[in-house]
Amino acid sequence: DEDMRNVSEHPTILIKHGGLTFFREFRLLFCRQFLVQWRNPSYSLMRMSVSAGATFLLGLLFFDIKKNVQGAVFSIAAIFFMTFVLVIPMQAAVIPLIEDRAVLYREAVSGTYSRLTYGLGQLFADIPFHFLNTVIMYAIMYHLVGFRAGGQGYFIFMLFLANWSVMSLGQMFALLTPNEETANGLAGLSVILSVCLMGFLISSSAMPDGWLWAYHANLFRYILQGLVTNEISGQFYNVDVGALIPPINNRTVLDSSEPSLAGNKAIAFMPGSIPEGDNYAAQGTRFLGLALRAGEGENTIDSHDDLIGLIDCMFQNTCMVEPISTNFIKCNVLDDDSMVSPVCADQFDSVVRHLDNGIDHISGCFSNVTSVEFASDGRDFDFLPSNFTLNEFIASEHDAIASCLTRKILPQGHGSGLTSIFDAMNKLRSIVAWIQDIMENGIDIPGDAILFYFGWSEFDTGSKTFNAPWKWYYCVFTVSMFLVGMETIKLVAINFIVWTKR
């Protein structure tokens, strides 16, 4: 009709029509605002091109993220930077809005239209641009990065709210301040503080108490939390334990066909990394470390039963605790100054008897000790002096002697010793089955546990599980409340604030 033709030909001027209803006036102003924004390259073209270009670069940077813990962090980083991309068109939209205030003041004073319908027309005219920008960002980035299948609905909806609310934030500063310099300055300051306190660069638990209010009052925090929760909640991320363990630094490099037993993929027992405690798993870890240092076994043992008995005895009597070499000898060869029979002497003898020369074969491990008759505890050891004490042993090359004795109890064959230990420990407590599994397949960590680090999930003490139930009723609701609040402030500013100077 004639009204629409006038709007199309002169989008910045409306001719007053007496008796226009509120809805008629709103319709004309909606069309006017839509055309003005569509023809404004700094609002439409720049916004869409920046969003498309930035999300494409982010998609290439975080292309096809893997489902491991590092990939989970990369997913959070990708969403973080995507949220930050929304700030660029927000600040660019400030200038045309401030420039259009002169038209608003003139037309409102002349009675062409009311301030309220102008504000509502501007509000609804923005929605198609928010939606178009959301579709562009989703279509380019979501599949390039490799976000989870099945989470598209929430992602699009929250991204739409994010586009709308971030743009509304910039417009609010434009309407509340006298000029574009002040508006952009306040907008930039608020964005910098929001980015620092949104919970990714600094987790909420690491923030000073005096800044927690800013974290809870941060629009960007709820956008990030909602999108991240949608992406990683309910997912599992693998930790490649084998890749994290440094290479073994000793003279023996295994060449086993088993990945968990290969030289640079075996368990490394570096100083300070041995597990604490005296449970079977911790002792088993230490015994494996002793075996790795010892090297290839020399025993002709054809059955693991004796070795299983020895290992079980050592673990039950807490032999594999620091200092490991000394305690290994105390449990199997020499107990203390009184020469009391060691607690695992019988089991040790049962394994050593498989050596070619029987128990005499281990005398070479004590080559630095003067050979004197010794049989005070009934064991046929003629290689220890009668006055040989544990203190003297501790002062000697105890690590070398313990390694030598370990080789005597391990089966012959390249890597057979470790395999035997794995089998023995597996029969005892299924320890090695777990060690082998995590070495070969890694550990799967629930995504909700990662969210817990950022304060975005909770731990249920009853079910002993993590869960993050807040992405809908907490994140979406809060962003919506921010949006309603900012749009209300914009309408109030349009109706009651007049800036006479730019």
XYZ file of C-alpha atoms in Angstrom:
502
model
C 0.000 0.000 0.000
C 0.961 3.662 -0.063
C 2.430 3.628 3.444
C 4.729 0.748 2.632
C 5.837 2.358 -0.633
C 6.757 5.540 1.225
C 8.759 3.538 3.740
C 10.606 1.694 0.976
C 11.464 4.886 -0.893
C 12.282 6.995 2.158
C 13.186 4.697 5.066
C 14.374 7.541 7.286
C 11.232 9.695 6.914
C 7.682 8.861 7.814
C 4.782 11.111 6.879
C 2.377 11.592 9.723
C -0.953 9.897 9.228
C -3.655 10.949 11.619
C -5.437 8.213 13.483
C -2.743 5.531 13.100
C -3.299 2.686 15.484
C -0.485 1.417 17.695
C -0.071 -1.741 15.637
C -0.120 0.178 12.351
C 2.555 2.504 13.637
C 4.593 -0.433 14.959
C 4.372 -2.164 11.577
C 5.658 0.903 9.718
C 8.506 1.423 12.159
C 9.448 -2.265 12.060
C 9.749 -2.095 8.263
C 11.691 1.150 8.460
C 14.176 -0.207 11.009
C 14.634 -3.434 9.068
C 15.403 -1.555 5.836
C 17.758 0.851 7.571
C 19.715 -1.973 9.147
C 19.733 -4.054 5.969
C 21.139 -1.126 3.983
C 23.693 -0.262 6.635
C 26.930 -2.112 5.802
C 28.437 -1.512 9.252
C 25.523 -3.377 10.830
C 24.469 -6.117 8.432
C 27.322 -6.798 6.004
C 30.134 -6.296 8.516
C 28.352 -8.338 11.192
C 27.707 -11.313 8.920
C 31.123 -11.243 7.272
C 32.982 -10.996 10.575
C 30.943 -13.835 12.072
C 31.471 -16.024 9.006
C 35.197 -15.300 8.729
C 35.957 -15.613 12.443
C 34.009 -18.847 12.926
C 35.645 -20.334 9.827
C 39.106 -19.576 11.221
C 38.099 -21.015 14.591
C 36.761 -24.080 12.828
C 40.094 -24.591 11.086
C 42.037 -23.926 14.300
C 40.003 -26.452 16.306
C 39.268 -28.775 13.407
C 37.870 -32.212 14.283
C 38.639 -32.206 17.994
C 39.461 -35.637 19.387
C 37.474 -37.224 22.214
C 40.176 -37.013 24.849
C 40.789 -34.687 27.782
C 42.838 -32.326 25.650
C 39.984 -32.318 23.153
C 37.554 -31.403 25.935
C 39.681 -28.388 26.839
C 39.903 -27.460 23.153
C 36.104 -27.665 22.904
C 35.748 -25.251 25.803
C 38.333 -22.943 24.223
C 36.529 -23.029 20.867
C 33.237 -22.037 22.511
C 35.024 -19.366 24.549
C 36.501 -17.704 21.460
C 33.237 -18.077 19.550
C 31.482 -16.152 22.315
C 34.152 -13.491 22.125
C 33.531 -13.125 18.361
C 30.066 -11.721 19.142
C 31.677 -8.661 20.719
C 33.098 -7.331 17.417
C 29.767 -6.532 15.694
C 28.356 -5.379 19.039
C 30.735 -2.424 19.155
C 30.317 -1.714 15.444
C 26.542 -1.351 15.886
C 26.950 1.456 18.404
C 27.764 4.182 15.875
C 24.692 3.921 13.553
C 22.375 3.695 16.546
C 23.738 6.914 18.041
C 23.557 8.617 14.655
C 19.897 7.621 14.338
C 18.974 9.317 17.624
C 18.671 12.694 15.879
C 15.954 11.262 13.620
C 14.171 9.793 16.647
C 14.148 13.105 18.493
C 12.900 15.052 15.468
C 10.140 12.636 14.515
C 9.009 12.048 18.090
C 8.739 15.789 18.789
C 6.804 16.364 15.555
C 4.375 13.592 16.502
C 5.183 11.331 13.574
C 5.558 8.330 15.861
C 6.034 7.601 19.533
C 9.270 6.676 21.229
C 7.793 3.396 22.443
C 6.858 2.140 18.990
C 10.283 3.239 17.735
C 11.983 1.139 20.423
C 9.729 -1.869 19.824
C 10.193 -1.625 16.069
C 13.957 -1.552 16.518
C 13.821 -4.507 18.913
C 11.847 -6.780 16.575
C 13.687 -5.618 13.444
C 16.918 -6.930 14.975
C 15.588 -10.468 15.482
C 15.943 -11.644 11.837
C 19.586 -10.473 11.851
C 20.239 -12.303 15.127
C 18.783 -15.482 13.672
C 20.680 -15.174 10.376
C 23.950 -14.589 12.244
C 23.237 -17.615 14.443
C 22.660 -19.866 11.434
C 25.876 -18.678 9.783
C 27.980 -19.317 12.885
C 26.405 -22.714 13.544
C 26.646 -23.924 9.935
C 30.326 -23.025 9.635
C 31.741 -23.913 13.037
C 29.692 -26.728 14.549
C 30.698 -29.498 12.143
C 34.208 -28.205 11.464
C 35.080 -28.421 15.136
C 33.244 -31.729 15.488
C 30.901 -30.875 18.325
C 28.712 -33.673 19.658
C 25.914 -35.111 17.551
C 22.512 -34.549 19.052
C 23.292 -31.236 20.749
C 22.459 -28.967 17.826
C 19.071 -27.821 19.120
C 20.317 -26.358 22.365
C 23.434 -24.988 20.667
C 21.408 -23.027 18.102
C 18.930 -21.750 20.684
C 21.604 -20.594 23.150
C 23.710 -19.103 20.349
C 20.631 -17.173 19.191
C 20.123 -15.819 22.717
C 23.836 -14.983 22.857
C 23.694 -13.047 19.560
C 20.637 -11.152 20.736
C 21.832 -10.392 24.273
C 25.378 -9.335 23.314
C 24.066 -7.008 20.595
C 21.500 -5.658 23.027
C 24.291 -4.938 25.509
C 26.058 -2.702 22.990
C 22.827 -0.950 22.045
C 22.066 -0.326 25.706
C 25.406 1.463 26.142
C 24.676 3.478 22.980
C 21.324 4.683 24.344
C 22.604 5.422 27.867
C 25.682 7.454 26.877
C 26.049 10.797 25.069
C 28.370 9.697 22.238
C 29.929 6.697 20.541
C 33.326 7.175 22.213
C 31.821 6.797 25.672
C 29.596 3.906 24.573
C 32.449 1.955 23.006
C 34.708 2.662 25.974
C 32.189 1.325 28.496
C 31.324 -1.607 26.259
C 34.996 -2.519 25.846
C 35.649 -2.290 29.581
C 32.641 -4.444 30.433
C 33.662 -7.048 27.840
C 37.253 -7.265 29.121
C 36.066 -7.790 32.699
C 33.440 -10.287 31.545
C 35.937 -12.334 29.554
C 38.391 -12.454 32.462
C 35.698 -13.433 34.963
C 33.518 -15.773 32.911
C 35.057 -18.878 34.488
C 37.390 -20.221 31.802
C 40.597 -18.219 32.131
C 40.153 -18.174 35.912
C 37.922 -20.811 37.490
C 35.433 -19.642 40.095
C 37.281 -21.530 42.840
C 40.485 -19.583 42.048
C 38.836 -16.140 42.036
C 39.315 -13.829 45.013
C 36.209 -13.672 47.179
C 35.779 -9.995 46.382
C 35.301 -10.759 42.677
C 32.815 -13.622 42.918
C 29.922 -11.181 42.580
C 31.230 -10.236 39.122
C 31.374 -13.911 38.166
C 27.756 -14.507 39.183
C 26.590 -11.278 37.509
C 28.406 -12.054 34.250
C 26.249 -12.531 31.139
C 29.101 -14.192 29.225
C 29.607 -16.726 32.018
C 26.094 -18.136 31.572
C 26.436 -18.234 27.790
C 29.738 -20.117 28.057
C 28.507 -22.445 30.785
C 25.374 -23.354 28.855
C 27.164 -24.070 25.581
C 30.022 -25.975 27.247
C 27.650 -28.047 29.371
C 25.665 -28.928 26.268
C 28.859 -30.078 24.562
C 30.671 -32.178 27.164
C 28.065 -33.182 29.768
C 27.275 -36.887 29.474
C 30.349 -37.474 27.297
C 33.500 -39.429 28.187
C 37.006 -38.245 27.373
C 40.002 -40.534 27.234
C 43.327 -39.982 29.002
C 46.147 -41.736 27.124
C 48.197 -42.859 30.114
C 50.898 -44.426 27.964
C 51.515 -41.168 26.119
C 51.814 -39.217 29.369
C 54.450 -41.505 30.927
C 58.062 -40.544 30.149
C 60.421 -43.110 28.601
C 62.111 -45.576 30.944
C 65.620 -44.477 31.761
C 67.495 -47.713 32.341
C 69.701 -50.149 30.511
C 66.902 -52.557 29.612
C 64.585 -51.723 26.731
C 61.884 -54.298 26.208
C 60.835 -55.295 22.746
C 57.620 -57.024 23.670
C 54.747 -57.466 21.285
C 52.446 -56.295 24.060
C 51.958 -52.499 23.825
C 51.804 -52.201 27.601
C 55.216 -53.893 27.887
C 57.039 -52.044 25.114
C 60.016 -49.991 26.216
C 58.734 -46.445 25.899
C 55.143 -47.462 26.659
C 55.751 -49.377 29.892
C 55.118 -47.929 33.297
C 57.874 -45.515 34.309
C 58.873 -45.375 37.944
C 60.633 -42.039 38.125
C 61.695 -40.482 41.462
C 58.733 -39.019 43.291
C 56.158 -40.694 41.043
C 55.780 -44.011 42.898
C 52.304 -44.323 44.465
C 52.004 -43.855 48.203
C 50.546 -46.376 50.613
C 51.009 -50.085 51.237
C 48.060 -51.602 49.367
C 48.520 -54.309 46.751
C 48.329 -51.884 43.830
C 51.002 -49.565 45.267
C 53.310 -52.456 46.194
C 52.761 -54.062 42.807
C 53.766 -50.822 41.114
C 56.985 -50.699 43.127
C 57.807 -54.341 42.450
C 57.352 -53.738 38.730
C 59.771 -50.847 39.025
C 62.308 -53.081 40.721
C 61.892 -55.669 37.952
C 62.337 -53.042 35.245
C 65.600 -51.905 36.813
C 66.794 -55.495 37.204
C 66.518 -56.411 33.533
C 66.126 -59.870 31.941
C 65.484 -62.811 34.273
C 67.791 -65.793 34.710
C 65.527 -68.380 36.356
C 64.466 -71.572 34.562
C 61.177 -71.625 36.423
C 58.488 -73.356 34.356
C 55.577 -72.694 36.714
C 54.347 -69.409 38.124
C 53.003 -70.969 41.328
C 56.218 -70.448 43.307
C 56.578 -66.890 42.031
C 52.935 -66.168 42.897
C 53.565 -67.456 46.423
C 56.623 -65.213 46.800
C 54.829 -62.123 45.519
C 51.811 -62.813 47.731
C 54.070 -63.197 50.775
C 55.913 -59.944 50.067
C 52.680 -58.002 49.606
C 51.037 -59.444 52.700
C 54.067 -58.551 54.801
C 54.359 -55.067 53.253
C 57.807 -55.702 51.823
C 57.458 -53.368 48.818
C 57.703 -50.056 50.661
C 60.487 -47.501 50.741
C 63.371 -48.194 50.827
C 62.381 -50.892 48.360
C 65.785 -52.531 47.822
C 66.479 -52.832 51.530
C 63.022 -54.174 52.390
C 63.211 -56.662 49.512
C 66.384 -58.121 51.084
C 64.944 -58.012 54.613
C 61.912 -60.033 53.556
C 63.766 -62.617 51.461
C 67.440 -62.919 52.434
C 68.492 -61.086 55.588
C 66.060 -59.734 58.140
C 67.981 -57.803 60.772
C 71.036 -57.757 63.014
C 69.839 -60.826 64.915
C 69.825 -62.888 61.715
C 66.235 -64.006 62.227
C 64.869 -65.971 59.286
C 63.189 -63.541 56.808
C 59.395 -63.675 56.599
C 59.419 -64.851 52.969
C 62.525 -67.039 53.159
C 60.689 -70.258 52.294
C 58.917 -68.743 49.297
C 62.171 -67.156 48.091
C 64.012 -70.472 48.388
C 61.253 -72.218 46.428
C 61.783 -69.854 43.509
C 65.581 -69.802 43.684
C 65.814 -73.614 43.658
C 64.884 -73.506 39.956
C 68.261 -71.903 39.180
C 70.876 -74.071 37.498
C 73.035 -74.307 40.616
C 70.266 -73.906 43.096
C 70.572 -71.356 45.854
C 74.341 -71.170 45.395
C 73.714 -69.355 42.136
C 72.774 -66.137 43.963
C 76.153 -65.847 45.693
C 77.363 -63.734 42.783
C 75.025 -60.968 43.901
C 77.192 -60.626 47.032
C 80.548 -60.693 45.246
C 81.792 -57.733 47.283
C 81.176 -59.612 50.550
C 83.910 -61.891 51.961
C 82.845 -65.521 51.677
C 82.446 -66.938 55.195
C 80.382 -69.886 56.427
C 76.920 -68.739 57.552
C 74.006 -70.992 58.404
C 72.683 -69.609 61.683
C 69.062 -69.663 60.497
C 69.252 -73.081 58.873
C 69.601 -71.750 55.302
C 72.543 -72.996 53.269
C 74.108 -69.588 52.568
C 77.874 -69.841 52.597
C 78.418 -66.472 50.943
C 77.564 -64.205 53.919
C 80.062 -63.521 56.727
C 78.932 -64.397 60.240
C 79.274 -60.786 61.315
C 77.448 -59.415 58.269
C 74.647 -57.089 59.521
C 71.786 -55.286 57.875
C 73.443 -51.948 58.568
C 76.492 -53.145 56.634
C 74.206 -54.249 53.806
C 72.458 -50.863 53.704
C 75.839 -49.201 53.454
C 76.790 -51.438 50.505
C 75.527 -51.360 46.920
C 72.047 -52.407 47.995
C 70.298 -51.316 44.772
C 72.670 -53.374 42.646
C 72.355 -56.402 44.935
C 68.552 -56.159 45.013
C 68.471 -55.919 41.207
C 70.721 -58.951 40.942
C 68.546 -60.980 43.315
C 65.446 -59.926 41.370
C 66.953 -61.270 38.151
C 67.471 -64.611 39.904
C 63.767 -65.007 40.641
C 62.475 -63.815 37.249
C 62.023 -66.298 34.383
C 64.417 -66.310 31.461
C 63.397 -64.778 28.156
C 63.169 -61.269 26.777
C 60.291 -59.644 28.666
C 59.239 -62.900 30.319
C 59.977 -61.539 33.784
C 57.503 -58.693 33.514
C 54.926 -60.953 31.898
C 55.248 -63.383 34.811
C 54.804 -60.573 37.324
C 51.731 -59.340 35.459
C 50.250 -62.839 35.483
C 51.104 -63.428 39.133
C 49.642 -60.117 40.286
C 46.586 -60.643 38.127
C 45.908 -63.995 39.809
C 46.335 -62.397 43.221
C 44.209 -59.263 43.017
C 43.517 -58.573 39.310
C 45.831 -55.597 39.643
C 47.687 -55.979 36.390
C 44.526 -56.462 34.363
C 43.626 -52.942 35.401
C 47.157 -51.632 34.778
C 47.282 -53.211 31.338
C 43.874 -51.839 30.475
C 44.697 -48.251 31.382
C 48.074 -48.483 29.680
C 46.610 -49.768 26.429
C 43.177 -48.086 26.419
C 43.658 -45.145 28.789
C 41.183 -43.892 31.363
C 37.780 -42.501 30.412
C 36.886 -39.399 32.427
C 33.248 -38.202 32.431
C 32.727 -34.760 30.973
C 30.737 -33.772 34.044
C 33.898 -34.255 36.127
C 35.666 -31.730 33.891
C 32.730 -29.359 34.359
C 33.098 -29.833 38.112
C 36.574 -28.276 37.919
C 35.040 -25.112 36.474
C 32.218 -25.146 39.032
C 29.592 -26.051 36.418
C 28.541 -29.440 37.795
C 27.953 -31.012 41.180
C 28.972 -34.260 42.840
C 26.178 -36.476 44.111
C 27.485 -38.180 47.244
C 24.666 -40.719 47.127
C 25.291 -42.082 43.637
C 28.992 -41.048 43.636
C 28.566 -39.405 40.232
C 28.945 -35.963 38.719
C 26.005 -34.271 37.039
C 25.369 -30.886 35.444
C 21.610 -30.182 35.392
C 21.784 -26.422 34.943
C 22.038 -25.725 31.226
C 18.291 -25.183 30.779
C 16.665 -23.841 33.909
C 19.771 -21.987 35.081
C 21.794 -20.866 32.052
C 18.988 -20.300 29.541
C 16.758 -18.709 32.154
C 19.516 -16.361 33.368
C 20.507 -15.272 29.848
C 16.805 -14.667 29.097
C 16.499 -12.525 32.239
C 19.575 -10.537 31.209
C 17.981 -10.051 27.789
C 14.640 -8.904 29.210
C 16.422 -6.530 31.576
C 18.579 -4.952 28.849
C 15.667 -4.551 26.437
C 13.640 -2.918 29.208
C 16.489 -0.503 29.958
C 16.710 0.317 26.244
C 13.014 1.143 26.065
C 13.288 3.308 29.192
C 16.313 5.111 27.744
C 14.524 5.745 24.429
C 11.476 7.166 26.215
C 13.096 9.247 28.938
C 16.717 10.081 28.020
C 17.540 12.834 25.553
C 21.113 13.727 24.659
C 21.359 17.214 23.204
C 25.005 16.828 22.166
C 26.924 14.073 20.544
